[in-house]
Coordinates of C-alpha atoms in Angstrom, one line a residue:
M8 CA 0.0 0.0 0.0
R9 CA 1.3 3.5 -0.9
P10 CA 2.2 5.7 2.1
A11 CA -0.5 8.3 1.2
A12 CA -3.1 5.5 0.8
A13 CA -2.0 4.0 4.1
A14 CA -2.4 7.3 5.8
R15 CA -5.9 7.8 4.5
R16 CA -6.8 4.2 5.5
G17 CA -5.5 5.0 9.0
L18 CA -7.7 8.1 9.1
A19 CA -10.7 6.1 7.9
L20 CA -10.2 3.5 10.6
T21 CA -10.4 6.1 13.3
L22 CA -13.5 7.8 11.9
A23 CA -15.9 5.9 14.1
L24 CA -14.3 7.3 17.3
V25 CA -13.8 10.8 15.9
V26 CA -17.2 11.2 14.4
G27 CA -18.8 9.6 17.5
A28 CA -17.0 12.1 19.7
F29 CA -17.9 15.0 17.4
G30 CA -21.6 14.1 17.0
G31 CA -22.3 12.7 20.5
A32 CA -25.8 11.6 21.0
A33 CA -26.7 13.1 17.6
L34 CA -24.9 10.3 15.8
G35 CA -27.6 8.3 14.0
S36 CA -30.4 10.6 15.0
V37 CA -33.8 9.7 13.5
V38 CA -36.4 12.0 12.2
Q39 CA -39.7 10.3 13.0
G40 CA -41.9 9.6 10.0
D41 CA -39.1 10.0 7.4
P42 CA -38.2 6.6 6.1
G43 CA -35.1 8.1 4.4
E44 CA -33.3 8.8 7.6
V45 CA -32.1 5.8 9.4
R46 CA -30.0 5.1 12.5
V47 CA -26.3 4.4 11.9
D48 CA -23.7 3.2 14.4
P49 CA -19.9 3.5 14.4
A50 CA -19.5 0.3 12.4
D51 CA -21.1 2.1 9.5
L52 CA -18.2 4.4 9.3
A53 CA -15.6 1.8 8.6
P54 CA -14.2 1.8 5.1
T55 CA -16.5 0.3 2.5
G56 CA -16.2 -0.6 -1.1
P57 CA -13.4 -2.1 -3.2
D58 CA -9.8 -0.7 -2.8
V59 CA -9.5 -0.1 -6.5
E60 CA -10.4 2.7 -8.8
T61 CA -13.1 2.2 -11.4
P62 CA -11.1 0.8 -14.3
P63 CA -11.0 2.9 -17.5
E64 CA -12.9 1.9 -20.5
L65 CA -11.1 0.3 -23.5
E66 CA -10.6 2.2 -26.7
P67 CA -13.3 2.3 -29.3
V68 CA -13.3 0.0 -32.4
I69 CA -12.0 2.8 -34.7
P70 CA -8.8 3.8 -32.9
D71 CA -8.7 7.4 -34.0
T72 CA -12.4 8.1 -33.2
L73 CA -13.1 11.6 -31.9
L74 CA -16.1 12.4 -29.7
A75 CA -17.7 15.9 -29.4
W76 CA -20.4 16.8 -26.9
I77 CA -22.0 20.1 -25.7
P78 CA -23.6 20.6 -22.3
G79 CA -27.4 20.4 -22.8
G80 CA -27.2 18.6 -26.1
L81 CA -26.2 19.3 -29.7
P82 CA -27.6 22.2 -31.7
T83 CA -29.8 21.4 -34.7
G84 CA -27.7 20.5 -37.8
F85 CA -24.5 20.2 -35.8
A86 CA -23.7 16.7 -37.0
S87 CA -24.3 17.6 -40.7
R88 CA -21.9 20.6 -40.4
V89 CA -19.2 18.4 -38.8
A90 CA -19.7 15.7 -41.5
A91 CA -19.0 18.4 -44.2
L92 CA -15.6 19.4 -42.7
P93 CA -12.4 18.5 -44.6
G94 CA -10.7 15.4 -43.1
V95 CA -13.9 13.8 -41.7
R96 CA -14.8 10.4 -43.1
R97 CA -18.0 9.8 -41.3
V98 CA -20.1 11.1 -38.4
V99 CA -22.9 9.7 -36.4
P100 CA -24.9 11.6 -33.8
V101 CA -26.0 9.7 -30.7
V102 CA -29.3 10.3 -28.9
S103 CA -29.3 9.8 -25.1
G104 CA -31.9 10.2 -22.4
I105 CA -33.9 8.5 -19.6
A106 CA -36.7 6.1 -20.3
W107 CA -38.6 4.4 -17.6
M108 CA -38.9 0.6 -17.2
T109 CA -42.1 -0.6 -15.5
R110 CA -41.3 -4.3 -15.6
S111 CA -38.9 -6.9 -16.9
V112 CA -39.6 -10.5 -17.8
T113 CA -37.2 -13.4 -18.8
S114 CA -37.6 -15.3 -22.0
G115 CA -39.3 -18.0 -19.9
G116 CA -41.9 -15.6 -18.5
A117 CA -40.5 -15.1 -15.1
I118 CA -40.8 -11.5 -13.7
V119 CA -37.5 -10.0 -12.6
D120 CA -38.3 -6.4 -11.9
D121 CA -41.7 -5.0 -11.1
P122 CA -41.3 -1.8 -9.0
G123 CA -45.1 -1.2 -8.5
G124 CA -46.4 1.6 -6.5
G125 CA -46.6 3.9 -9.5
R126 CA -42.8 3.9 -9.7
A127 CA -40.4 2.7 -12.5
L128 CA -36.7 2.1 -13.0
P129 CA -34.9 4.9 -14.9
L130 CA -32.7 3.5 -17.7
E131 CA -30.2 5.6 -19.6
V132 CA -30.8 4.8 -23.3
A133 CA -28.6 5.6 -26.3
A134 CA -29.8 5.5 -29.9
A135 CA -28.4 6.2 -33.4
T136 CA -29.1 5.6 -37.0
L137 CA -28.0 2.0 -37.2
T138 CA -26.3 2.0 -40.6
D139 CA -24.3 5.0 -39.6
Y140 CA -23.4 3.5 -36.2
A141 CA -22.4 0.1 -37.5
P142 CA -18.8 1.0 -38.5
F143 CA -18.2 2.1 -34.9
L144 CA -19.1 -1.4 -33.7
A145 CA -16.8 -4.5 -33.7
P146 CA -17.7 -6.8 -36.6
A147 CA -19.1 -9.5 -34.3
D148 CA -21.4 -6.9 -32.7
R149 CA -22.9 -5.8 -36.0
S150 CA -24.9 -8.9 -36.2
L151 CA -27.4 -7.3 -33.9
I152 CA -28.2 -4.4 -36.3
P153 CA -31.1 -6.2 -38.1
R154 CA -32.8 -7.0 -34.9
L155 CA -32.4 -3.5 -33.5
A156 CA -33.8 -2.2 -36.7
A157 CA -36.9 -4.3 -36.1
G158 CA -37.5 -2.5 -32.8
E159 CA -35.6 -4.7 -30.4
A160 CA -32.9 -3.5 -27.9
A161 CA -29.4 -4.4 -26.8
L162 CA -28.3 -4.2 -23.2
G163 CA -24.9 -2.9 -22.2
S164 CA -22.7 -5.4 -20.5
T165 CA -22.9 -3.8 -17.1
S166 CA -26.7 -3.3 -17.5
A167 CA -27.1 -6.9 -18.4
E168 CA -25.4 -7.8 -15.1
I169 CA -27.8 -5.5 -13.2
R170 CA -30.9 -6.5 -15.1
R171 CA -30.4 -10.3 -14.9
I172 CA -32.4 -10.6 -18.2
D173 CA -31.5 -13.2 -20.9
V174 CA -31.7 -12.7 -24.6
G175 CA -35.3 -13.0 -25.6
G176 CA -36.5 -11.4 -22.4
T177 CA -38.7 -8.3 -22.4
L178 CA -38.4 -4.8 -21.0
E179 CA -41.7 -3.1 -20.5
M180 CA -41.3 0.6 -20.9
G181 CA -44.8 1.9 -20.1
P182 CA -46.9 1.1 -23.2
D183 CA -43.8 -0.1 -25.2
E184 CA -42.3 -3.6 -25.0
L185 CA -38.7 -4.1 -26.0
L186 CA -37.3 -7.6 -26.7
V187 CA -33.7 -8.0 -25.7
A188 CA -31.8 -8.9 -28.8
G189 CA -28.4 -9.3 -27.2
V190 CA -25.6 -7.6 -25.2
L191 CA -23.1 -5.1 -26.4
P192 CA -19.9 -4.1 -24.6
D193 CA -20.2 -0.9 -22.6
T194 CA -17.5 0.6 -24.7
A195 CA -19.6 0.1 -27.8
I196 CA -22.5 2.2 -26.6
G197 CA -20.9 4.9 -24.4
A198 CA -21.6 3.1 -21.2
H199 CA -25.3 3.4 -21.6
E200 CA -27.7 0.8 -20.2
L201 CA -29.7 0.2 -23.4
F202 CA -29.1 0.8 -27.1
V203 CA -31.9 1.0 -29.7
S204 CA -32.6 2.5 -33.1
R205 CA -33.6 6.1 -33.5
A206 CA -37.2 5.1 -34.3
T207 CA -37.4 3.1 -31.1
A208 CA -35.9 5.9 -29.1
S209 CA -38.5 8.3 -30.6
S210 CA -41.3 6.1 -29.5
L211 CA -39.8 6.2 -26.0
G212 CA -39.8 10.0 -26.2
L213 CA -36.0 10.4 -26.7
T214 CA -34.9 12.6 -29.5
R215 CA -32.1 14.9 -28.1
E216 CA -28.7 14.3 -29.7
R217 CA -26.1 14.5 -27.0
Y218 CA -22.8 13.7 -28.8
V219 CA -21.3 12.8 -32.2
L220 CA -18.7 10.1 -33.0
I221 CA -16.3 11.2 -35.7
D222 CA -14.1 9.0 -37.9
P223 CA -11.3 11.0 -39.3
A224 CA -10.0 10.3 -42.8
D225 CA -6.6 8.8 -43.2
G226 CA -3.9 11.4 -42.5
A227 CA -6.4 14.0 -41.2
S228 CA -5.1 16.3 -38.5
R229 CA -7.0 16.2 -35.2
E230 CA -6.1 19.9 -34.7
A231 CA -7.6 20.9 -38.0
I232 CA -10.8 18.9 -37.4
T233 CA -11.1 20.4 -33.9
A234 CA -10.7 23.9 -35.2
G235 CA -13.2 23.2 -37.9
I236 CA -15.7 21.9 -35.3
R237 CA -15.3 25.0 -33.2
A238 CA -15.8 27.2 -36.2
T239 CA -19.3 25.7 -36.7
L240 CA -20.4 27.2 -33.3
P241 CA -20.8 30.7 -32.1
A242 CA -17.7 32.3 -30.5
G243 CA -17.3 31.2 -26.9
A244 CA -19.7 28.2 -27.2
L245 CA -18.9 25.4 -24.8
I246 CA -17.8 22.1 -26.4
Q247 CA -15.7 19.2 -25.3
I248 CA -13.8 17.2 -27.9
R249 CA -12.2 13.9 -26.8
G250 CA -10.0 11.2 -28.2
P251 CA -9.7 7.6 -27.1
G252 CA -8.1 7.1 -23.6
E253 CA -8.5 10.7 -22.6
T254 CA -11.4 10.0 -20.2
P255 CA -12.5 6.8 -18.3
F256 CA -15.7 6.7 -20.3
F257 CA -16.1 7.8 -23.9
R258 CA -19.4 9.6 -23.8
Q259 CA -21.0 12.9 -22.9
G260 CA -20.6 14.3 -19.4
D261 CA -17.4 12.3 -19.1
A262 CA -16.2 13.9 -15.8
V263 CA -18.6 11.8 -13.8
L264 CA -19.6 8.2 -13.6
P265 CA -22.3 7.0 -16.1
Q266 CA -25.6 6.1 -14.5
V267 CA -25.0 2.4 -15.0
Q268 CA -21.8 2.7 -12.9
M269 CA -23.7 4.5 -10.1
K270 CA -26.2 1.6 -10.0
L271 CA -23.4 -1.0 -10.0
L272 CA -21.5 0.7 -7.1
L273 CA -24.3 2.3 -5.1
G274 CA -27.5 0.5 -6.0
E275 CA -30.6 1.0 -8.1
F276 CA -33.8 2.6 -7.1
S277 CA -37.2 3.0 -8.7
A278 CA -38.9 6.4 -8.7
R279 CA -41.8 8.5 -9.9
P280 CA -41.1 11.9 -11.4
V281 CA -42.7 14.8 -9.6
G282 CA -41.9 17.9 -11.5
G283 CA -38.2 18.4 -11.3
Y284 CA -37.9 16.0 -8.4
L285 CA -38.2 12.2 -7.9
D286 CA -40.3 10.3 -5.5
A287 CA -37.8 7.6 -4.8
D288 CA -38.5 4.1 -3.5
P289 CA -38.6 4.5 0.3
A290 CA -37.2 1.0 0.8
W291 CA -34.1 1.9 -1.1
T292 CA -33.8 5.2 0.6
G293 CA -34.2 3.7 4.0
K294 CA -31.4 1.2 3.3
S295 CA -29.0 3.4 1.4
I296 CA -29.3 6.9 2.8
V297 CA -28.3 7.8 6.3
T298 CA -28.1 10.9 8.5
T299 CA -25.1 11.4 10.8
N300 CA -22.6 14.0 11.9
V301 CA -19.2 14.5 10.3
P302 CA -16.3 16.8 11.2
L303 CA -16.6 20.5 10.1
L304 CA -20.1 20.2 8.5
G305 CA -22.1 18.7 11.3
T306 CA -25.2 16.8 10.2
V307 CA -25.3 15.4 6.7
R308 CA -27.6 13.1 4.9
C309 CA -25.8 11.0 2.3
N310 CA -25.3 7.5 0.9
R311 CA -24.2 5.1 3.5
A312 CA -21.2 4.0 1.4
L313 CA -20.0 7.6 1.0
I314 CA -19.8 8.5 4.7
P315 CA -16.4 7.0 5.4
Q316 CA -14.6 8.9 2.7
L317 CA -16.6 12.1 3.2
A318 CA -15.7 12.1 6.9
G319 CA -12.1 11.1 6.0
A320 CA -11.7 14.1 3.7
L321 CA -13.1 16.4 6.3
L322 CA -11.1 14.9 9.1
E323 CA -7.9 15.3 7.0
L324 CA -8.7 19.0 6.5
Q325 CA -9.2 19.4 10.2
R326 CA -6.0 17.6 11.1
E327 CA -4.0 19.7 8.5
G328 CA -5.3 22.9 10.1
L329 CA -7.5 23.7 7.1
G330 CA -10.9 23.4 8.7
H331 CA -11.5 27.1 8.1
L332 CA -11.7 26.3 4.4
V333 CA -15.2 24.8 4.9
N334 CA -18.0 27.1 5.9
P335 CA -20.7 24.9 7.6
G336 CA -23.2 27.8 7.1
H337 CA -22.7 27.5 3.4
Y338 CA -23.3 23.7 3.1
G339 CA -25.7 22.9 0.3
G340 CA -26.6 19.3 1.0
C341 CA -25.9 15.8 -0.2
F342 CA -29.0 13.6 -0.8
S343 CA -31.7 15.1 -3.0
A344 CA -33.7 12.9 -5.3
R345 CA -34.1 15.0 -8.4
F346 CA -33.2 15.6 -12.0
I347 CA -30.1 17.6 -12.9
N348 CA -30.9 21.3 -12.4
R349 CA -34.5 20.0 -11.7
N350 CA -34.9 19.5 -15.5
P351 CA -36.3 16.1 -16.5
A352 CA -34.7 16.4 -19.9
A353 CA -31.2 16.7 -18.3
G354 CA -31.0 13.3 -16.7
I355 CA -30.9 12.2 -13.1
S356 CA -28.7 14.0 -10.7
H357 CA -26.2 12.0 -8.8
H358 CA -27.4 13.8 -5.7
S359 CA -30.3 11.2 -6.0
W360 CA -27.8 8.5 -4.9
G361 CA -26.6 10.7 -2.1
A362 CA -23.2 10.6 -3.8
A363 CA -22.5 14.3 -4.3
I364 CA -22.0 17.1 -1.8
D365 CA -22.2 20.9 -2.2
I366 CA -19.7 22.9 0.0
N367 CA -19.2 26.7 0.2
V368 CA -22.2 27.3 -2.0
A369 CA -22.4 31.0 -1.7
E370 CA -18.8 31.5 -2.9
N371 CA -19.1 29.0 -5.7
P372 CA -22.4 29.4 -7.6
F373 CA -23.1 27.1 -10.6
G374 CA -21.6 28.4 -13.9
H375 CA -19.3 30.9 -12.3
T376 CA -15.6 31.0 -11.8
P377 CA -15.0 28.7 -8.7
H378 CA -13.2 29.9 -5.6
Q379 CA -12.5 26.7 -3.6
D380 CA -9.1 26.6 -2.0
P381 CA -6.8 24.2 -4.1
R382 CA -5.8 22.5 -0.9
L383 CA -9.4 21.6 -0.1
V384 CA -9.9 20.3 -3.7
A385 CA -6.7 18.2 -3.6
I386 CA -7.8 16.5 -0.4
F387 CA -11.3 15.7 -1.7
E388 CA -9.9 14.4 -4.9
R389 CA -7.5 12.1 -3.0
W390 CA -10.6 10.7 -1.2
G391 CA -12.3 9.7 -4.3
F392 CA -14.3 12.8 -5.4
T393 CA -14.3 14.7 -8.6
W394 CA -14.6 18.5 -8.3
G395 CA -17.2 20.3 -10.4
G396 CA -14.9 23.4 -10.6
R397 CA -12.9 21.5 -13.3
W398 CA -15.9 20.9 -15.5
I399 CA -16.5 22.5 -18.9
L400 CA -19.5 24.3 -17.2
P401 CA -18.1 24.8 -13.8
D402 CA -20.0 23.9 -10.6
G403 CA -17.5 24.9 -8.0
M404 CA -19.5 24.0 -4.9
H405 CA -19.9 20.4 -6.2
F406 CA -17.9 17.4 -5.1
E407 CA -19.0 14.0 -6.4
F408 CA -18.1 10.4 -5.8
V409 CA -16.2 8.7 -8.6
R410 CA -14.3 5.9 -6.8
F411 CA -14.0 4.3 -3.4
A412 CA -11.0 5.7 -1.6
P413 CA -8.1 3.3 -1.0

């Protein structure tokens, strides 16, 4: 174990005593009638989760593939303008969004998921024009194209693990039923949970293009293509252009974990949209979300699995004499079941998993130049968080789980 990791592990192993002393009788306090707040004991503050970082995704089939995405989605005609640029061989835009699964059934007729209670399971779905997307798939995976064209669906490999549905099983998406045609590698579909045709996506209410995949022509300059792409947009427009291996996941919003990874690491919940918020399954909330006290901030309500490293980061700040960098009066919360920016079209916020925390909110408003102290940022990043202040559209108050701390 590296010395720094050993030091953090040592901090984590003492958290039960420190947090217990800090919180006193308040540790594990319960708000009566709220199933989301549950009692915790010091054992809950021992390190949890694997001692490894989430492994990076492998490179796409076409080794020089570029990916371009814009916060909020691509403007109309963007893909066509990129396709017309010199040095671009082919382009395919990818639709992405949330569709709601009300039930799943195996090929033998056994029900696997049936949330009930008016709730459904949110699945992140990707779609593309299949003939245009096929070159970006491995030859063996292209055999699914005819079945997808007929209205069936492919699960991503991680999604298949979570769903426990075999080929020939059925996903009920409200009035629509999707037959599972097969499984595609997460790398092939941008780490989405489900991949379908554009026509199928449209029937699910998904039409917004989130990113484009670009196959450069032989000998084409990435710098020239990048400059050409930027020239198609108004001056100052935000755009992220990536190459293989530059981010753990080759997709839009690549600074955070894909939804399927959140489910794999922190669990899956059913929910019912209520405006910009979610009425999440109280059974999941009661099991996964806890209220306790941590150094510097006091009472927090977060995912049970997150508490050890959150408290570890705060305790390290305190021990290093940096506690003044956290203003408890400007704490913005952790668990909040809602859509990103309370916009149902934007996807589900990772606050819904209790996996993100907002600190020093008054000094770091969304979309503005962040003002967090770099020493605070460095400590949180060592403890497995990503900082929103580094994002293309900065969110300086926001620290989000991306890996379990070693």
